[in-house]
CSV table of C-alpha atoms in Angstrom, one decimal:
chain,number,residue,atom,x,y,z
E,155,MET,CA,104.8,-66.6,123.9
E,156,ARG,CA,108.1,-68.3,123.3
E,157,ALA,CA,109.2,-70.7,126.0
E,158,ILE,CA,112.2,-69.7,128.2
E,159,ASP,CA,115.2,-72.0,127.5
E,160,ARG,CA,117.3,-73.5,130.3
E,161,SER,CA,120.1,-70.9,130.1
E,162,THR,CA,117.7,-68.0,130.4
E,163,ALA,CA,115.9,-69.6,133.3
E,164,CYS,CA,119.2,-70.0,135.1
E,165,VAL,CA,120.0,-66.4,134.7
E,166,LEU,CA,116.6,-65.3,135.8
E,167,ALA,CA,117.0,-67.5,138.9
E,168,ALA,CA,120.4,-65.8,139.6
E,169,ALA,CA,118.9,-62.4,139.1
E,170,ALA,CA,116.1,-63.2,141.6
E,171,LEU,CA,118.8,-64.2,144.2
E,172,LEU,CA,121.0,-61.2,143.4
E,173,PHE,CA,118.3,-58.5,143.6
E,174,GLY,CA,116.6,-60.2,146.5
E,175,CYS,CA,119.6,-59.7,148.8
E,176,SER,CA,119.0,-57.7,151.9
E,177,GLN,CA,120.6,-54.4,152.3
E,178,PRO,CA,123.2,-53.7,155.0
E,179,SER,CA,122.0,-52.2,158.3
E,180,SER,CA,123.0,-48.7,159.2
E,181,GLY,CA,126.6,-48.3,160.2
E,182,GLU,CA,129.8,-49.3,158.5
E,183,THR,CA,130.4,-53.0,157.8
E,184,ALA,CA,133.7,-54.7,157.6
E,185,THR,CA,132.7,-57.2,154.9
E,186,PRO,CA,130.8,-56.2,151.7
E,187,VAL,CA,127.1,-57.3,151.4
E,188,ALA,CA,126.4,-59.0,148.1
E,189,GLY,CA,123.9,-57.2,145.9
E,190,THR,CA,125.1,-53.6,146.9
E,191,LEU,CA,126.5,-50.9,144.7
E,192,HIS,CA,129.5,-48.9,145.7
E,193,VAL,CA,131.1,-45.8,144.1
E,194,ALA,CA,134.7,-44.4,143.9
E,195,PRO,CA,136.7,-43.0,145.5
E,196,ASP,CA,136.0,-44.5,148.9
E,197,GLY,CA,133.3,-47.1,148.2
E,198,ALA,CA,130.3,-45.2,149.5
E,199,GLU,CA,127.1,-47.1,148.8
E,200,LEU,CA,125.2,-45.9,145.7
E,201,ASP,CA,121.5,-46.0,145.6
E,202,ARG,CA,119.6,-47.4,142.6
E,203,THR,CA,118.3,-44.0,141.5
E,204,SER,CA,121.7,-42.4,141.4
E,205,PHE,CA,123.0,-45.5,139.6
E,206,GLN,CA,120.3,-45.2,136.9
E,207,MET,CA,121.2,-41.5,136.4
E,208,ARG,CA,124.8,-42.4,135.8
E,209,LEU,CA,123.8,-45.0,133.3
E,210,ALA,CA,121.6,-42.5,131.5
E,211,ALA,CA,124.5,-40.0,131.2
E,212,ALA,CA,127.0,-42.4,129.7
E,213,ASP,CA,127.9,-43.0,126.0
E,214,VAL,CA,129.9,-46.1,126.8
E,215,ILE,CA,129.1,-48.5,129.6
E,216,TYR,CA,131.6,-51.2,130.6
E,217,LEU,CA,130.2,-54.1,132.5
E,218,GLY,CA,133.4,-55.7,133.7
E,219,GLU,CA,132.7,-59.3,134.7
E,220,GLN,CA,134.7,-62.1,136.3
E,221,HIS,CA,134.3,-64.8,133.6
E,222,GLY,CA,132.0,-67.6,134.6
E,223,ASN,CA,130.1,-65.9,137.4
E,224,ARG,CA,126.4,-66.3,136.6
E,225,TYR,CA,125.5,-63.5,139.0
E,226,HIS,CA,127.6,-61.1,136.9
E,227,HIS,CA,125.8,-62.1,133.8
E,228,ALA,CA,122.4,-61.7,135.5
E,229,ALA,CA,123.4,-58.2,136.5
E,230,GLN,CA,124.5,-57.4,133.0
E,231,LEU,CA,121.1,-58.6,131.6
E,232,ARG,CA,119.3,-56.5,134.3
E,233,ILE,CA,121.2,-53.3,133.3
E,234,VAL,CA,120.6,-53.8,129.5
E,235,THR,CA,116.9,-54.6,130.3
E,236,ASP,CA,116.6,-51.4,132.3
E,237,LEU,CA,118.2,-49.3,129.5
E,238,VAL,CA,115.7,-50.6,127.0
E,239,ALA,CA,112.8,-50.1,129.4
E,240,SER,CA,113.9,-46.5,129.7
E,241,GLY,CA,113.5,-46.1,125.9
E,242,ARG,CA,117.2,-46.6,125.0
E,243,LYS,CA,118.5,-48.8,122.2
E,244,PRO,CA,122.0,-49.8,123.3
E,245,ALA,CA,124.5,-51.6,121.1
E,246,ILE,CA,126.2,-54.5,122.9
E,247,GLY,CA,129.8,-55.5,122.3
E,248,PHE,CA,131.0,-59.0,123.4
E,249,GLU,CA,134.6,-59.7,124.3
E,250,VAL,CA,133.9,-63.4,124.0
E,251,VAL,CA,133.1,-63.1,120.3
E,252,SER,CA,135.7,-62.0,117.7
E,253,LEU,CA,134.9,-58.9,115.6
E,254,THR,CA,135.0,-61.1,112.5
E,255,GLN,CA,132.0,-62.9,113.9
E,256,THR,CA,129.9,-59.8,114.2
E,257,SER,CA,127.8,-60.7,111.1
E,258,ASP,CA,127.0,-64.1,112.7
E,259,LEU,CA,125.6,-62.2,115.7
E,260,MET,CA,123.7,-59.7,113.5
E,261,ASN,CA,122.2,-62.5,111.4
E,262,TYR,CA,120.9,-64.1,114.6
E,263,VAL,CA,119.4,-60.9,116.0
E,264,PHE,CA,117.7,-60.0,112.8
E,265,ALA,CA,116.8,-63.4,111.5
E,266,PRO,CA,113.3,-63.5,110.1
E,267,ALA,CA,110.6,-65.5,112.0
E,268,SER,CA,110.1,-69.0,110.9
E,269,ASP,CA,108.2,-72.2,111.9
E,270,ASP,CA,111.4,-73.4,113.7
E,271,ALA,CA,111.8,-70.8,116.4
E,272,GLU,CA,115.0,-72.3,117.7
E,273,ALA,CA,116.8,-72.5,114.3
E,274,PRO,CA,118.6,-69.1,114.5
E,275,ALA,CA,120.0,-70.0,117.9
E,276,ARG,CA,121.2,-73.4,116.7
E,277,ARG,CA,122.8,-71.8,113.7
E,278,LEU,CA,124.5,-69.1,115.8
E,279,ARG,CA,125.9,-71.7,118.3
E,280,THR,CA,127.2,-73.7,115.4
E,281,GLU,CA,129.0,-70.7,113.9
E,282,LEU,CA,130.4,-69.7,117.3
E,283,GLU,CA,131.3,-73.3,118.2
E,284,TRP,CA,129.2,-73.0,121.4
E,285,ALA,CA,127.4,-76.0,122.8
E,286,ALA,CA,123.7,-75.7,123.6
E,287,ASP,CA,124.5,-76.8,127.2
E,288,GLY,CA,127.9,-75.2,127.4
E,289,GLU,CA,129.1,-72.3,129.5
E,290,GLN,CA,129.2,-69.7,126.8
E,291,TRP,CA,125.5,-70.1,125.9
E,292,ARG,CA,124.6,-70.4,129.5
E,293,ASP,CA,126.4,-67.1,130.3
E,294,TYR,CA,125.8,-65.0,127.2
E,295,GLY,CA,122.8,-66.7,125.5
E,296,PRO,CA,120.1,-64.9,127.6
E,297,LEU,CA,121.6,-61.5,126.7
E,298,LEU,CA,121.8,-62.4,123.0
E,299,GLU,CA,118.2,-63.6,123.2
E,300,PHE,CA,117.2,-60.3,124.7
E,301,ALA,CA,119.0,-58.4,121.9
E,302,ARG,CA,117.1,-60.5,119.3
E,303,ALA,CA,113.8,-59.8,121.0
E,304,ASN,CA,114.5,-56.1,121.0
E,305,LYS,CA,116.5,-55.8,117.7
E,306,LEU,CA,119.6,-54.4,119.3
E,307,ARG,CA,122.9,-54.0,117.5
E,308,VAL,CA,125.4,-56.5,118.6
E,309,ALA,CA,129.1,-57.0,117.8
E,310,GLY,CA,132.1,-59.1,118.6
E,311,ILE,CA,134.9,-56.9,119.8
E,312,ASP,CA,138.0,-59.1,120.2
E,313,LEU,CA,140.6,-60.5,117.9
E,314,THR,CA,140.2,-64.1,116.7
E,315,ARG,CA,141.6,-66.8,119.0
E,316,GLY,CA,144.0,-67.9,116.3
E,317,LEU,CA,145.5,-64.4,115.9
E,318,ARG,CA,145.8,-63.9,119.6
E,319,ARG,CA,147.6,-67.2,119.9
E,320,ARG,CA,150.0,-66.3,117.0
E,321,ILE,CA,150.9,-63.0,118.7
E,322,SER,CA,151.6,-64.7,122.0
E,323,ARG,CA,154.0,-67.1,120.2
E,324,VAL,CA,155.8,-64.9,117.7
E,325,GLY,CA,154.9,-61.3,118.5
E,326,THR,CA,153.4,-58.8,116.0
E,327,GLN,CA,156.8,-58.6,114.2
E,328,GLY,CA,156.6,-62.3,113.5
E,329,LEU,CA,153.3,-62.1,111.8
E,330,THR,CA,152.8,-62.2,108.1
E,331,GLU,CA,151.6,-59.1,106.3
E,332,VAL,CA,148.2,-60.7,105.9
E,333,GLU,CA,148.0,-61.2,109.6
E,334,ARG,CA,149.2,-57.7,110.4
E,335,ASP,CA,146.5,-56.3,108.2
E,336,GLN,CA,144.0,-57.7,110.8
E,337,LEU,CA,145.4,-55.5,113.6
E,338,TYR,CA,144.2,-52.1,114.7
E,339,ASP,CA,147.3,-50.4,115.8
E,340,THR,CA,146.5,-47.0,117.5
E,341,GLY,CA,150.2,-46.2,118.0
E,342,PHE,CA,149.2,-45.1,121.6
E,343,THR,CA,151.7,-46.2,124.2
E,344,ASP,CA,151.8,-45.9,128.0
E,345,ALA,CA,155.0,-47.0,129.7
E,346,ALA,CA,153.6,-47.1,133.2
E,347,TYR,CA,150.7,-49.2,132.1
E,348,ARG,CA,153.1,-51.6,130.4
E,349,GLU,CA,155.0,-52.1,133.6
E,350,PHE,CA,151.7,-52.4,135.6
E,351,MET,CA,150.3,-55.0,133.2
E,352,GLN,CA,153.5,-57.0,132.9
E,353,GLY,CA,153.4,-57.3,136.6
E,354,ARG,CA,149.8,-58.6,136.5
E,355,LEU,CA,150.7,-61.0,133.7
E,356,ASP,CA,153.6,-62.3,135.6
E,357,GLU,CA,151.4,-62.9,138.7
E,358,ALA,CA,148.8,-64.7,136.5
E,359,HIS,CA,151.6,-67.0,135.3
E,360,CYS,CA,152.8,-67.7,138.8
E,361,GLY,CA,156.2,-66.0,138.1
E,362,PHE,CA,157.2,-68.7,135.6
E,363,ALA,CA,156.8,-66.6,132.4
E,364,PRO,CA,160.2,-65.7,130.9
E,365,PRO,CA,160.7,-61.9,130.1
E,366,ALA,CA,160.4,-62.5,126.3
E,367,LEU,CA,157.1,-64.3,126.8
E,368,LEU,CA,155.8,-61.5,129.0
E,369,ASP,CA,156.6,-59.0,126.3
E,370,ARG,CA,154.6,-61.0,123.8
E,371,LEU,CA,151.7,-61.5,126.2
E,372,TYR,CA,151.6,-57.8,126.8
E,373,GLU,CA,151.7,-57.2,123.1
E,374,THR,CA,148.7,-59.6,122.7
E,375,TRP,CA,146.9,-57.7,125.4
E,376,LEU,CA,147.5,-54.4,123.7
E,377,THR,CA,146.4,-55.5,120.3
E,378,ARG,CA,143.2,-56.9,121.8
E,379,ASN,CA,142.5,-53.6,123.6
E,380,ASP,CA,143.1,-51.7,120.3
E,381,ALA,CA,140.6,-53.9,118.5
E,382,MET,CA,138.0,-53.5,121.2
E,383,MET,CA,138.5,-49.7,121.2
E,384,THR,CA,138.1,-49.6,117.4
E,385,VAL,CA,134.8,-51.5,117.5
E,386,ILE,CA,133.4,-49.5,120.5
E,387,THR,CA,134.2,-46.1,119.0
E,388,THR,CA,132.7,-47.2,115.6
E,389,LEU,CA,129.5,-48.4,117.3
E,390,ALA,CA,129.3,-45.1,119.2
E,391,ALA,CA,129.8,-43.0,116.1
E,392,GLU,CA,127.2,-45.0,114.2
E,393,ARG,CA,124.3,-43.9,116.4
E,394,PRO,CA,125.3,-40.9,118.6
E,395,GLY,CA,123.1,-40.6,121.6
E,396,GLU,CA,122.6,-44.4,122.0
E,397,PRO,CA,124.9,-46.1,124.5
E,398,VAL,CA,127.4,-48.8,123.8
E,399,VAL,CA,127.3,-51.5,126.4
E,400,VAL,CA,130.6,-53.5,126.6
E,401,ILE,CA,130.5,-57.1,128.0
E,402,VAL,CA,134.1,-57.6,128.9
E,403,GLY,CA,136.5,-59.0,131.5
E,404,GLY,CA,137.1,-56.5,134.2
E,405,GLY,CA,140.8,-56.5,133.7
E,406,HIS,CA,140.4,-54.8,130.3
E,407,VAL,CA,139.1,-51.6,132.0
E,408,ALA,CA,140.7,-51.9,135.4
E,409,HIS,CA,141.8,-48.5,136.9
E,410,ASP,CA,140.3,-46.7,133.8
E,411,MET,CA,143.2,-48.1,131.8
E,412,GLY,CA,143.4,-50.7,128.9
E,413,VAL,CA,140.3,-50.3,126.6
E,414,PHE,CA,139.0,-47.3,128.7
E,415,GLU,CA,142.2,-45.3,128.2
E,416,ARG,CA,142.4,-46.1,124.5
E,417,VAL,CA,138.8,-45.0,123.9
E,418,ALA,CA,139.5,-41.8,125.8
E,419,HIS,CA,142.5,-41.2,123.6
E,420,ARG,CA,140.6,-41.9,120.3
E,421,ALA,CA,137.3,-40.3,121.2
E,422,PRO,CA,137.7,-37.9,124.2
E,423,HIS,CA,134.1,-36.6,123.8
E,424,LEU,CA,132.6,-40.0,124.8
E,425,ARG,CA,131.4,-40.2,128.4
E,426,GLN,CA,132.5,-43.6,129.8
E,427,LEU,CA,131.2,-45.4,132.8
E,428,ASN,CA,133.3,-48.1,134.3
E,429,ILE,CA,131.3,-50.7,136.2
E,430,GLY,CA,132.9,-53.8,137.7
E,431,PHE,CA,131.3,-56.8,139.2
E,432,ARG,CA,133.0,-58.5,142.2
E,433,GLY,CA,132.1,-61.7,144.0
E,434,GLU,CA,131.9,-61.2,147.7
E,435,GLN,CA,135.2,-61.7,149.6
E,436,ALA,CA,135.0,-62.5,153.3
E,437,GLY,CA,137.2,-60.2,155.4
E,438,VAL,CA,137.7,-57.6,152.6
E,439,SER,CA,136.3,-54.2,153.3
E,440,VAL,CA,134.7,-52.0,150.7
E,441,PRO,CA,137.4,-49.3,150.8
E,442,GLU,CA,140.0,-52.0,150.1
E,443,LEU,CA,138.3,-52.9,146.9
E,444,PHE,CA,138.7,-49.2,145.7
E,445,ALA,CA,142.3,-48.8,146.9
E,446,PRO,CA,144.5,-47.2,144.2
E,447,VAL,CA,147.9,-48.7,143.2
E,448,GLU,CA,151.2,-47.1,142.4
E,449,VAL,CA,153.6,-48.5,139.7
E,450,ALA,CA,156.7,-46.8,138.3
E,451,GLY,CA,155.9,-43.6,140.1
E,452,ARG,CA,152.4,-43.5,138.5
E,453,ARG,CA,149.3,-43.7,140.7
E,454,PHE,CA,146.5,-45.7,139.2
E,455,GLY,CA,143.1,-44.8,140.6
E,456,PRO,CA,140.3,-47.1,141.9
E,457,ILE,CA,139.8,-50.3,139.9
E,458,HIS,CA,136.3,-49.2,138.8
E,459,GLU,CA,134.1,-46.2,139.1
E,460,ILE,CA,131.3,-48.4,140.4
E,461,ILE,CA,131.6,-51.9,141.9
E,462,TRP,CA,128.5,-54.1,142.0
E,463,LEU,CA,129.0,-56.7,144.7
E,464,THR,CA,127.5,-60.1,144.0
E,465,PRO,CA,127.7,-63.6,145.4
E,466,SER,CA,130.8,-65.5,144.5
E,467,ALA,CA,130.7,-67.9,141.6
E,468,PRO,CA,129.6,-71.4,142.7
E,469,GLY,CA,132.3,-74.1,142.9
E,470,GLY,CA,135.4,-74.9,145.0
E,471,ALA,CA,138.9,-73.6,144.6
E,472,GLY,CA,140.1,-76.8,142.8
E,473,ALA,CA,143.7,-77.6,142.0
E,474,SER,CA,146.4,-74.9,142.1
E,475,PRO,CA,146.5,-72.9,138.8
E,476,CYS,CA,150.3,-73.0,139.1
E,477,ALA,CA,150.6,-76.8,139.1
E,478,GLY,CA,152.5,-77.9,136.1
E,479,LEU,CA,152.7,-74.4,134.7
E,480,GLU,CA,156.5,-73.9,134.9
E,481,GLU,CA,157.4,-76.4,132.2
E,482,HIS,CA,154.7,-75.1,129.9
E,483,MET,CA,156.0,-71.5,130.3
E,484,LYS,CA,159.6,-72.6,129.5
E,485,LYS,CA,158.4,-74.1,126.2
E,486,MET,CA,156.4,-71.0,125.3
E,487,GLY,CA,159.3,-68.7,126.2
E,488,LYS,CA,161.6,-70.2,123.6
């Protein structure tokens, strides 16, 4: 039996804590209890059997994480493990890997056995520029190892970092023809979603981003979502009947928009399940987590169909994310 590496051991420890959480007592609670599942529209608690039934019925399963929360990655691994245990062979798409690196992932998963059992992982980390003791391998290595052990299809679903950076600086119209050939333009537009997301992007940049920069940031967001949609629908069409599990930041599928909406537009026959992981927040009630929002006369529904509550990510708040950002935004807005 192959020894469990450090990153896998950490995820297993997180899973033990996550699934060992006690369930809430009867009666309504004001604060969510970590480890519980809740379902739209009002946040009613969802039992594990009903959860498994929803998983079994879905063609595309989004596991919307908060990046860096080890409990979210433990839950993602648990879901994929349960799918395989039930006889399914899901494909797994990773936002943190570009679609051009898909062959690197597949070479790792299907690498032949050798005397040096760790060689495929070392090669993959080199190709992805991930450190053996870094956050990416800690967070996603155990799921990739599970995919290798079970010969699951894997794919990167995002644009390259270089292309994303270029769009944020010059917009798609400023790209060369060679660069534009790497985009997956669906031509699908949603004016209300644009206003919604530009508001979110403005908040994320502490209100310092100039309008021209917000336009480019939204354009970057849109081209990324188009790329993800293209890979997801391709994986689903390749093996109908087997689910596609999408490891992605929750914002890309929030309120059944972004990637979710674009997949529905391209492949309306696919049954999508939107699961989001949220770290516990003291003083925030479950119904508040599912509250809809209204922008430009459009009502956006609950943030996810199912919310899986987990412990919050370890670590303190640290310095303000807005510190020193204003000057940087002025430079980018030029």
